[in-house]
Every structure is written in C-alpha cells, then in structure tokens.
C-alpha atoms as an extended CHARMM CRD file, in Angstrom:
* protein
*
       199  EXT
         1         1  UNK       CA             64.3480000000       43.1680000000      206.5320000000  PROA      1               0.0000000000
         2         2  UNK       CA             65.6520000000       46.6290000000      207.6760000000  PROA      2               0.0000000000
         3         3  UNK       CA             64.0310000000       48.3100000000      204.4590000000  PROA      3               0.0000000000
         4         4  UNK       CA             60.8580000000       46.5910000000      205.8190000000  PROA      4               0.0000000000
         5         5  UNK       CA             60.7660000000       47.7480000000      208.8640000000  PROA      5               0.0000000000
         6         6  UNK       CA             61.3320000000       51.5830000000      207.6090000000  PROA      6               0.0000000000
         7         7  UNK       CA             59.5250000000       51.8990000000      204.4660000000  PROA      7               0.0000000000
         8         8  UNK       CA             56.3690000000       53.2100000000      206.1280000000  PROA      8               0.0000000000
         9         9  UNK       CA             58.5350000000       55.7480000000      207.4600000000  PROA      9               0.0000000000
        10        10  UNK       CA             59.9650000000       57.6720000000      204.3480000000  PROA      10              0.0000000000
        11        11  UNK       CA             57.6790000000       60.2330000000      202.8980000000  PROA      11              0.0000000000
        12        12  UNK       CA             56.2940000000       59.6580000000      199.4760000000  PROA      12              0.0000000000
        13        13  UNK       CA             58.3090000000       62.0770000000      198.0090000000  PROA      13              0.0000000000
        14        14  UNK       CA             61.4240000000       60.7650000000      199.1720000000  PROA      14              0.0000000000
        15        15  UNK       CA             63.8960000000       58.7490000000      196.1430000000  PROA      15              0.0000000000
        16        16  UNK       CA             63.6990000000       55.0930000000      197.1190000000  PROA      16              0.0000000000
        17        17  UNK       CA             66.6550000000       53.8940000000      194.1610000000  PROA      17              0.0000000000
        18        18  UNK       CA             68.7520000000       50.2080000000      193.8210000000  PROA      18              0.0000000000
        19        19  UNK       CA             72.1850000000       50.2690000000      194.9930000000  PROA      19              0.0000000000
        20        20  UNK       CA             73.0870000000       47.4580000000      192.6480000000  PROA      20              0.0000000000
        21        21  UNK       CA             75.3170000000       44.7520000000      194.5920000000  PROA      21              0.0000000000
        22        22  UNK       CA             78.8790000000       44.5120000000      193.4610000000  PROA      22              0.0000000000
        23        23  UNK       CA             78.0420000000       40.5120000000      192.4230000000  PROA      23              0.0000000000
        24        24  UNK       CA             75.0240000000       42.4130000000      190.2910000000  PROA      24              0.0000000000
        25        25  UNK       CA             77.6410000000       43.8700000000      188.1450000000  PROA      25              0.0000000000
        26        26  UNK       CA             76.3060000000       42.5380000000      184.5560000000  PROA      26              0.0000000000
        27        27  UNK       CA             74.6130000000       39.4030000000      185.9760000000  PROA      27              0.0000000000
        28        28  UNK       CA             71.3980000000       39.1750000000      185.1200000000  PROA      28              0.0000000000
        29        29  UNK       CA             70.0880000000       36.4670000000      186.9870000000  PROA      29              0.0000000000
        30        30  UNK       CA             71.8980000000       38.1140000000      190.7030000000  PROA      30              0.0000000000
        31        31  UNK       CA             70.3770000000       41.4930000000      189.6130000000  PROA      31              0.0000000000
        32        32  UNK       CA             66.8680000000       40.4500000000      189.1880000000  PROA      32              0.0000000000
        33        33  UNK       CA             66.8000000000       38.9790000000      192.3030000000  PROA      33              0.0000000000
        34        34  UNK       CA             68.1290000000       41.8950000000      194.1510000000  PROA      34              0.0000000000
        35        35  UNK       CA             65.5330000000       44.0100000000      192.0420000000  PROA      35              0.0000000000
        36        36  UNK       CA             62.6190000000       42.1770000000      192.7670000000  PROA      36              0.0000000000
        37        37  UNK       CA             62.9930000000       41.7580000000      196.4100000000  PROA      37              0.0000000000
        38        38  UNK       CA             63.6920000000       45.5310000000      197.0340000000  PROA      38              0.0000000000
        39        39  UNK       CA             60.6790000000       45.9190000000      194.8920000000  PROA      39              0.0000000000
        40        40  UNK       CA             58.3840000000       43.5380000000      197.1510000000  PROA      40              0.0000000000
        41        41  UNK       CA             58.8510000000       45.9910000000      199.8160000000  PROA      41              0.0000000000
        42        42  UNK       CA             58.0380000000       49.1290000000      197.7200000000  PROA      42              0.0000000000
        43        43  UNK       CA             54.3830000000       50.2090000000      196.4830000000  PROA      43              0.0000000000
        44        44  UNK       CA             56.2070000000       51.8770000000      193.6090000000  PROA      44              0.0000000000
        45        45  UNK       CA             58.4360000000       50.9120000000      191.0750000000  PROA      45              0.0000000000
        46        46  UNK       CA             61.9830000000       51.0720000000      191.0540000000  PROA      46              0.0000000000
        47        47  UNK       CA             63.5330000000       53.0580000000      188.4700000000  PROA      47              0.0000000000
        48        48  UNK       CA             66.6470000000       54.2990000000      189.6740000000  PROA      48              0.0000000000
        49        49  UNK       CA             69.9380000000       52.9290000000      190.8160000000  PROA      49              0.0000000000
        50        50  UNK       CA             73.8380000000       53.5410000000      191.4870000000  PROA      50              0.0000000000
        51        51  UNK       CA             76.2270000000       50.4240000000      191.8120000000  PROA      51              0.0000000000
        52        52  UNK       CA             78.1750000000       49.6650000000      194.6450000000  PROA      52              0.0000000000
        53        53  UNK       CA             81.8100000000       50.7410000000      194.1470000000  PROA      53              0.0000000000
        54        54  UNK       CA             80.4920000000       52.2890000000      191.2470000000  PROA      54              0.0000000000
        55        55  UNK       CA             81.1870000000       49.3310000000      189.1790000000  PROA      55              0.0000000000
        56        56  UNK       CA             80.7740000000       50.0830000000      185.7640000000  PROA      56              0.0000000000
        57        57  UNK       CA             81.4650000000       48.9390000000      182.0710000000  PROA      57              0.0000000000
        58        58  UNK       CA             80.9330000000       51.6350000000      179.4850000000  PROA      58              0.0000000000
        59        59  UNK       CA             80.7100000000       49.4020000000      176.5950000000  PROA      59              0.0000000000
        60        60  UNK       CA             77.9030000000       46.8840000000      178.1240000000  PROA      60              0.0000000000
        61        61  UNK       CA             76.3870000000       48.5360000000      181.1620000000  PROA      61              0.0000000000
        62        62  UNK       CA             73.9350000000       50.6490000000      179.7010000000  PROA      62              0.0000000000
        63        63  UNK       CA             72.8180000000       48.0730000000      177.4650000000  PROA      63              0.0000000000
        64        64  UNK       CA             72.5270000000       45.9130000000      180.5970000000  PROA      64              0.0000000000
        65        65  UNK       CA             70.9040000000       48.7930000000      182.8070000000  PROA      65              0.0000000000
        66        66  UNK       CA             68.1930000000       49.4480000000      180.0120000000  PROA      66              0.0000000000
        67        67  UNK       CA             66.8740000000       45.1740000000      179.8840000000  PROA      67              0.0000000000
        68        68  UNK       CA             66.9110000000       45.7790000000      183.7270000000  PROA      68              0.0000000000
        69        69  UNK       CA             64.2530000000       48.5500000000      182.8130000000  PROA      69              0.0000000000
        70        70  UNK       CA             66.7720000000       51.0270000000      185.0810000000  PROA      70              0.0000000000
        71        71  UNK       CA             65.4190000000       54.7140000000      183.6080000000  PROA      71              0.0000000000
        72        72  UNK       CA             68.3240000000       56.2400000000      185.6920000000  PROA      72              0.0000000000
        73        73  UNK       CA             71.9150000000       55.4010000000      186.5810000000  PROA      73              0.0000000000
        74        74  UNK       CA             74.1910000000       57.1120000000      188.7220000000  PROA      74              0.0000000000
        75        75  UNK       CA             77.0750000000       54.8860000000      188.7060000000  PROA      75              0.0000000000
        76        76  UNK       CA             79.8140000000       56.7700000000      186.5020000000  PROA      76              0.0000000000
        77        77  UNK       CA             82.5970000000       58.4310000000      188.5580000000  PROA      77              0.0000000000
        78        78  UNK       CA             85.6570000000       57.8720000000      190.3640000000  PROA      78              0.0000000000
        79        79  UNK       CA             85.6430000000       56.1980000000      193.3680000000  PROA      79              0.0000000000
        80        80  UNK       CA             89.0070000000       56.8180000000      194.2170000000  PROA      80              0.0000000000
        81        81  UNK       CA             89.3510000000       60.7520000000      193.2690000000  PROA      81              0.0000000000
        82        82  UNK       CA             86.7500000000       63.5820000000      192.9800000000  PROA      82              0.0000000000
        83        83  UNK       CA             86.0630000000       64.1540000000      189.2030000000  PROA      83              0.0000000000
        84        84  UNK       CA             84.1380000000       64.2970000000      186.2230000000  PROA      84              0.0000000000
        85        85  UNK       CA             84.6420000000       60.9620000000      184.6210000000  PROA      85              0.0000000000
        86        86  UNK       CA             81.7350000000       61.0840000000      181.6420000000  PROA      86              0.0000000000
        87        87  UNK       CA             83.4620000000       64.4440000000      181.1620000000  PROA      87              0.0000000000
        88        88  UNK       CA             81.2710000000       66.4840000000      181.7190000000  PROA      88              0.0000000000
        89        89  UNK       CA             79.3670000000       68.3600000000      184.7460000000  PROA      89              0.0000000000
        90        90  UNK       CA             75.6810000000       67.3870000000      183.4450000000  PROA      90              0.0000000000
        91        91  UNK       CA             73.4140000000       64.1230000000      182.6780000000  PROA      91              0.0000000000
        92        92  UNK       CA             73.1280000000       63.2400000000      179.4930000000  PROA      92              0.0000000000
        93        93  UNK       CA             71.1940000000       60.1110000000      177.5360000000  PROA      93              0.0000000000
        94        94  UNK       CA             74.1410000000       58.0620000000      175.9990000000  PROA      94              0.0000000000
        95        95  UNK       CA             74.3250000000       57.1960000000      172.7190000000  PROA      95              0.0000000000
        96        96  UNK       CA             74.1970000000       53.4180000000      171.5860000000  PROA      96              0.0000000000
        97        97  UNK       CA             76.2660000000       52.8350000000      168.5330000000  PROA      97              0.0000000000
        98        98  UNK       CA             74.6560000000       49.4510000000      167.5930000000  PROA      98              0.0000000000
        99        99  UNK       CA             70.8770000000       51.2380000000      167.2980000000  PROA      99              0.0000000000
       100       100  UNK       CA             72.5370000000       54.8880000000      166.6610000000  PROA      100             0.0000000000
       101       101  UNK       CA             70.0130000000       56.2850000000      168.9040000000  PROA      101             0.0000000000
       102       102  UNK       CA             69.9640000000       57.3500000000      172.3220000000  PROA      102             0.0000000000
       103       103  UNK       CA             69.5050000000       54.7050000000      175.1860000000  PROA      103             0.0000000000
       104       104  UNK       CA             66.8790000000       54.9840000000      177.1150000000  PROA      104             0.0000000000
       105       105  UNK       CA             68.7970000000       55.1060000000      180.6720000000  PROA      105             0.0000000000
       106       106  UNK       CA             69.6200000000       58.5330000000      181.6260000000  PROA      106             0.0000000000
       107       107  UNK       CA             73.4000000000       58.7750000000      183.0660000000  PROA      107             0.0000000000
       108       108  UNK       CA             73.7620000000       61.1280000000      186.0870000000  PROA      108             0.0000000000
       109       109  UNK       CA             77.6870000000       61.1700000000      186.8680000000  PROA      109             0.0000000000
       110       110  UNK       CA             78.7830000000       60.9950000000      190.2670000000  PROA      110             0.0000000000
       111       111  UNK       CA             81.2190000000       63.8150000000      190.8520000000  PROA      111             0.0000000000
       112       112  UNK       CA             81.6540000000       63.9070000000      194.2140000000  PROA      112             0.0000000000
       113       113  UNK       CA             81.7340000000       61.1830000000      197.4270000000  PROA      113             0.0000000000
       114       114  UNK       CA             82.3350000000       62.3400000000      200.3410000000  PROA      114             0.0000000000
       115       115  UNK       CA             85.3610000000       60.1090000000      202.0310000000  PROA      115             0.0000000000
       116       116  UNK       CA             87.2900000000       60.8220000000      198.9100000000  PROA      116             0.0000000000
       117       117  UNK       CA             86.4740000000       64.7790000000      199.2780000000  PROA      117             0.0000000000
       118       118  UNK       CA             88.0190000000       64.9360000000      202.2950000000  PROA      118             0.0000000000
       119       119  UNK       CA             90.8950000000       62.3280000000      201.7150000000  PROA      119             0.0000000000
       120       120  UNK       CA             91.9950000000       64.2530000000      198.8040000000  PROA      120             0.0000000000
       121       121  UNK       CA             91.2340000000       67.6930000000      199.5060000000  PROA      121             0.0000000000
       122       122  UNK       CA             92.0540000000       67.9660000000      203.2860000000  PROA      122             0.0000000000
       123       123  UNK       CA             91.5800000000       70.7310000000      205.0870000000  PROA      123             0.0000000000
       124       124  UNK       CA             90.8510000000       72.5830000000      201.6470000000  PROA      124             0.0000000000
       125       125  UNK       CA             87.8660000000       69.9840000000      200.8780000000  PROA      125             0.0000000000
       126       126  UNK       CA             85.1210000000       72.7930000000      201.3220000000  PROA      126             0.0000000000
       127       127  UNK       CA             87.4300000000       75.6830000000      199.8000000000  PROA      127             0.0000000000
       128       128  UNK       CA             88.0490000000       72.9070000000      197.0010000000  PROA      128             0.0000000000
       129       129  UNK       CA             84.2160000000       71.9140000000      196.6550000000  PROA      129             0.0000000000
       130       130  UNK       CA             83.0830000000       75.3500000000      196.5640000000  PROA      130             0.0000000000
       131       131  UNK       CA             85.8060000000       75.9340000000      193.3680000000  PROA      131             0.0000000000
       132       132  UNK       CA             84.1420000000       73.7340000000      191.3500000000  PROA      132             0.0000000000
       133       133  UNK       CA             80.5120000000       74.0580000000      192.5550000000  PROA      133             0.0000000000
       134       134  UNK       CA             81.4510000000       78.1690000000      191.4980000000  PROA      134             0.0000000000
       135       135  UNK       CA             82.1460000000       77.3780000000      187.9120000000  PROA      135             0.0000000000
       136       136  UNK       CA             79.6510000000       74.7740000000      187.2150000000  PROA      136             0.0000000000
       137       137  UNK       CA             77.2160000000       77.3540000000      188.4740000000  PROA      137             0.0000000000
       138       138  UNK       CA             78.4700000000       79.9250000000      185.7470000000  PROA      138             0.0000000000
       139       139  UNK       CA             78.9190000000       77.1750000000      183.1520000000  PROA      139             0.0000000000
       140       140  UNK       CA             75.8800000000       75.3470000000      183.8750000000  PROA      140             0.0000000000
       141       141  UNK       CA             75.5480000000       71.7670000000      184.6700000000  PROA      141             0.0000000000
       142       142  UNK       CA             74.4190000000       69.2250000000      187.2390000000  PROA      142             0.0000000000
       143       143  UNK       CA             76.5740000000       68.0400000000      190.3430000000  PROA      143             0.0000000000
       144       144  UNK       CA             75.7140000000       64.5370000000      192.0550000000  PROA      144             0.0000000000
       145       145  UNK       CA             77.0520000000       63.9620000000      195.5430000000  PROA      145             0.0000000000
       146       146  UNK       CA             77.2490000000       60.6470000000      197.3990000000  PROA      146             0.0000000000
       147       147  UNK       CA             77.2850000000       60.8390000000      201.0820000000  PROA      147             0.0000000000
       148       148  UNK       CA             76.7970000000       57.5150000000      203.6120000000  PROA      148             0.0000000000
       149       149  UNK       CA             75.0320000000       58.2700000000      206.2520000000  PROA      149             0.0000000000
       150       150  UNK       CA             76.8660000000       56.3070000000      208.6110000000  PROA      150             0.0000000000
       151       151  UNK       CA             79.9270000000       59.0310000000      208.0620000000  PROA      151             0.0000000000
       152       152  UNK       CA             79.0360000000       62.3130000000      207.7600000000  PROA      152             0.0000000000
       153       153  UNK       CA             77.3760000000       62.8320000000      211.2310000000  PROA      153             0.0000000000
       154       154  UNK       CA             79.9140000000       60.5780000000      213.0410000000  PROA      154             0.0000000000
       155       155  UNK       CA             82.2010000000       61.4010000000      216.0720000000  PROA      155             0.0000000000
       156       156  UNK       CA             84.5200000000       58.0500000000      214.8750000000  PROA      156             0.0000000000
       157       157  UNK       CA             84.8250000000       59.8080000000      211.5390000000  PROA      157             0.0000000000
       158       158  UNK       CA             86.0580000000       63.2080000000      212.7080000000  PROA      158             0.0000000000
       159       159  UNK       CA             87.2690000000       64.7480000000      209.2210000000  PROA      159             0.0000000000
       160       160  UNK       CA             83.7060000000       64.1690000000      208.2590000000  PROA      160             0.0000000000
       161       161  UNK       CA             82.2050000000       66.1920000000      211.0190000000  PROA      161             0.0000000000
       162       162  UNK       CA             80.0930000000       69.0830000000      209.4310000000  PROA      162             0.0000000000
       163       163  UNK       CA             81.6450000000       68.6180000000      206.0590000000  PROA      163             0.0000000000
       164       164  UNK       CA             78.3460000000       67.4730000000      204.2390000000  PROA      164             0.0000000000
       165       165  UNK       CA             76.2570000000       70.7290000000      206.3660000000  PROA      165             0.0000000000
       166       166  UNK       CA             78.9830000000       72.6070000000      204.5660000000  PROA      166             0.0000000000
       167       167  UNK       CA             78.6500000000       71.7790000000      201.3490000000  PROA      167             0.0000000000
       168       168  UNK       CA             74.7830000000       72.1360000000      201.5410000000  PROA      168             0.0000000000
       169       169  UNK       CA             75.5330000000       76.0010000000      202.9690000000  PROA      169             0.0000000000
       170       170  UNK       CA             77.5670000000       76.2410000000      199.4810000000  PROA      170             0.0000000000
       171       171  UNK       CA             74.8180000000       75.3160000000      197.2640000000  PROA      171             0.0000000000
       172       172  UNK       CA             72.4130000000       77.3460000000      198.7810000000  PROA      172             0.0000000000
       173       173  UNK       CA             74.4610000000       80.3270000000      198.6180000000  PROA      173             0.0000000000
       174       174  UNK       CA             74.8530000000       79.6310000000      194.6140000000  PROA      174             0.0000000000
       175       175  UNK       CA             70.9860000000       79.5610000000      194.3220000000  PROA      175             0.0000000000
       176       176  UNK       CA             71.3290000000       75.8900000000      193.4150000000  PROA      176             0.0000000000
       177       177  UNK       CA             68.0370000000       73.6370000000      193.0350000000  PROA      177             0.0000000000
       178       178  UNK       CA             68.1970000000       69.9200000000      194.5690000000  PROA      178             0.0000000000
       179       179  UNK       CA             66.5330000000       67.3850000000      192.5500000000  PROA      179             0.0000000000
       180       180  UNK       CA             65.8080000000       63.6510000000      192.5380000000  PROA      180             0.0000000000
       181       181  UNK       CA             67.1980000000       61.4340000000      189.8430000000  PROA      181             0.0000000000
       182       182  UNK       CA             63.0240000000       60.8890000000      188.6960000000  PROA      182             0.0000000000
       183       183  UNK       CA             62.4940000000       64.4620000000      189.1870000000  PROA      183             0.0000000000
       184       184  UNK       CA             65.1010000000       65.3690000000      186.8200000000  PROA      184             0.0000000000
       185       185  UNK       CA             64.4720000000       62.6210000000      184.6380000000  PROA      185             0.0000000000
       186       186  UNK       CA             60.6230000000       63.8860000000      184.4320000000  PROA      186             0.0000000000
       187       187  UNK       CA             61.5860000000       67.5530000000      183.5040000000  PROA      187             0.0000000000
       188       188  UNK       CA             63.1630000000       66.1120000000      180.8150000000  PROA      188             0.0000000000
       189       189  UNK       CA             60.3060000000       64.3640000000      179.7250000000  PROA      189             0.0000000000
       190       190  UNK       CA             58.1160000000       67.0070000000      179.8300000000  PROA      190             0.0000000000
       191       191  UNK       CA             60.5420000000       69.2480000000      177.7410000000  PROA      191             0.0000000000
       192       192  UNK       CA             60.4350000000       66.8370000000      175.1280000000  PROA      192             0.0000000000
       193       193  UNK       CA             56.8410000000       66.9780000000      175.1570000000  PROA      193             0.0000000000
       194       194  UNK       CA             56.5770000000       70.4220000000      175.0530000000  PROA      194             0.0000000000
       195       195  UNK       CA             59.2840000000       70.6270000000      172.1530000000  PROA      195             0.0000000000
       196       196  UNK       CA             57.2640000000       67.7330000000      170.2210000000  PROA      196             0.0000000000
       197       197  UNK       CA             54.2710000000       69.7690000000      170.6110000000  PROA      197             0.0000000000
       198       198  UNK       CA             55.9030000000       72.7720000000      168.9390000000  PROA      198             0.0000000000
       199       199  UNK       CA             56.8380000000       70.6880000000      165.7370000000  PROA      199             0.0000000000
C-alpha cells in the first residue's frame, strides 16, 4: 500500500528494484507472489533485486534468480563485516558449470552497508571507507553501498549522523560516476553490441 501511494512520486529515472523477502529465499511460489504484486504497482518491469539479509546460496541462487527473470542481483556480501565477498571490487556475469556459459543475471556485490561501516570501523569509518574507495579507484572496479533510509539522517541513530553525506563527498572527490544496477547492466549490453559488431 505505501509503494502505492508513492509511486507517482519517484521520477522515471529513479531504480525501482525487489528487495526479495527473507521467506523468498529459493521459494518459488513466495517469490512470485512478492514479484508480481510489487509489479502491479509499477508501469515498468522489474528487473532488479537485493535479498533481505542478503540471503544467498551460491550454488542455487543464480539459477533461481535467472527463472525469476531477475537481470540483476545485488545480494552477495557480508552482512555482518564490510568486504568483498565474490572477491572482487567489480560485477561480473557468473559462470554456470552445468551449461558452461555465463548466466544471464549480472552479480553486483555489496561491499559496503552502512550500520556495519560504522560498527566496525568507528570513528575511523570515513578514514576507513575512503582507504578502500582510494585503491579501487586506482585498480578499477565497482563499489555498491547499502544505506536505509530510516538511519542515516536520524537523530536516534547518532553514529550515523552525516556518515552517508561523507562518503558521497569521498566519491566525488575520486571523480567517481554513480550508476543504477540497469544503467550499468545496459552499458554492458551495448559494449557487447559494439564488440559483436566489430567481429
């Protein structure tokens, strides 16, 4: 009801994703439903999701994500420490050993969330955040940061205060470039049109 009342309200070019309930996780039947109500409110499709407490199998969630007709997941990381749990600081297309090709749901790890920033970090959070964000940005990469609203703008949550603002401050000072999950997912398409093009 409360994504009824507001849909009108986000601009078009705003990411409306699914967070995927934590009784979703690998349940076909509970996910549809959740799927296709969200999508009664929407007048686009839903392609992209994250699962609540980042619940996550890596030997039968993509397959599961991919007959959901998910094109993006952001649901690999830690929820308990800040981290790089696929790895790697980047999205990537897994690979499905039954097909030995690539699945079709592009992975976007969740590296940071923003409770767990400050719980682990302290006062260093921003000194800690800016670290990393420093050598992804000469490495290359992607990061993907989860903040809840409710938090990061909230006098009961006073560790929070200004901490997301912060981090914002430190991306823009290393030129970085925000992106949605389908914005990122269509500059990959059209590189691989471009590239098929070539050949």
């Amino acid at each position: 009801d409360a994504i009824k009342e507001v849909v009108d309200d986000i601009p078009s070019n705003f990411e409306i994703g699914m967070h995927y309930n934590y009784d979703t996780h690998l349940n076909e039947s509970l996910f549809k439903d959740q799927y296709d109500e969200l999508q009664s409110c929407l007048n686009k499709p839903v392609v992209a999701g994250r699962a609540h407490y980042l619940k996550f199998d890596p030997s039968k969630s993509f397959d599961f994500l991919e007959n959901q007709n998910i094109q993006v997941d952001e649901s690999v990381g830690f929820t308990h420490s800040i981290g790089f749990r696929a790895g790697l600081a980047g999205y990537y297309f897994p690979f499905n050993e039954k097909t030995e090709k690539e699945y079709q749901v592009l992975e976007i790890p969740v590296n940071f969330m923003d409770a767990r920033l400050v719980e682990q970090y302290a006062e260093r959070a921003i000194e800690r955040f800016t670290e990393i964000a420093e050598h992804i940005s000469k490495i290359g990469g992607a990061i993907s940061i989860v903040f809840h609203p409710g938090q990061f703008f909230n006098p009961e949550h006073k560790k929070m205060l200004g901490i997301y603002h912060k981090m914002l401050l430190v991306a823009r000072q290393l030129s970085a470039e925000s992106k949605s999950a389908t914005e990122i997912l269509s500059d990959i398409n059209q590189y691989s049109e471009s590239e098929s093009s070539l050949n």
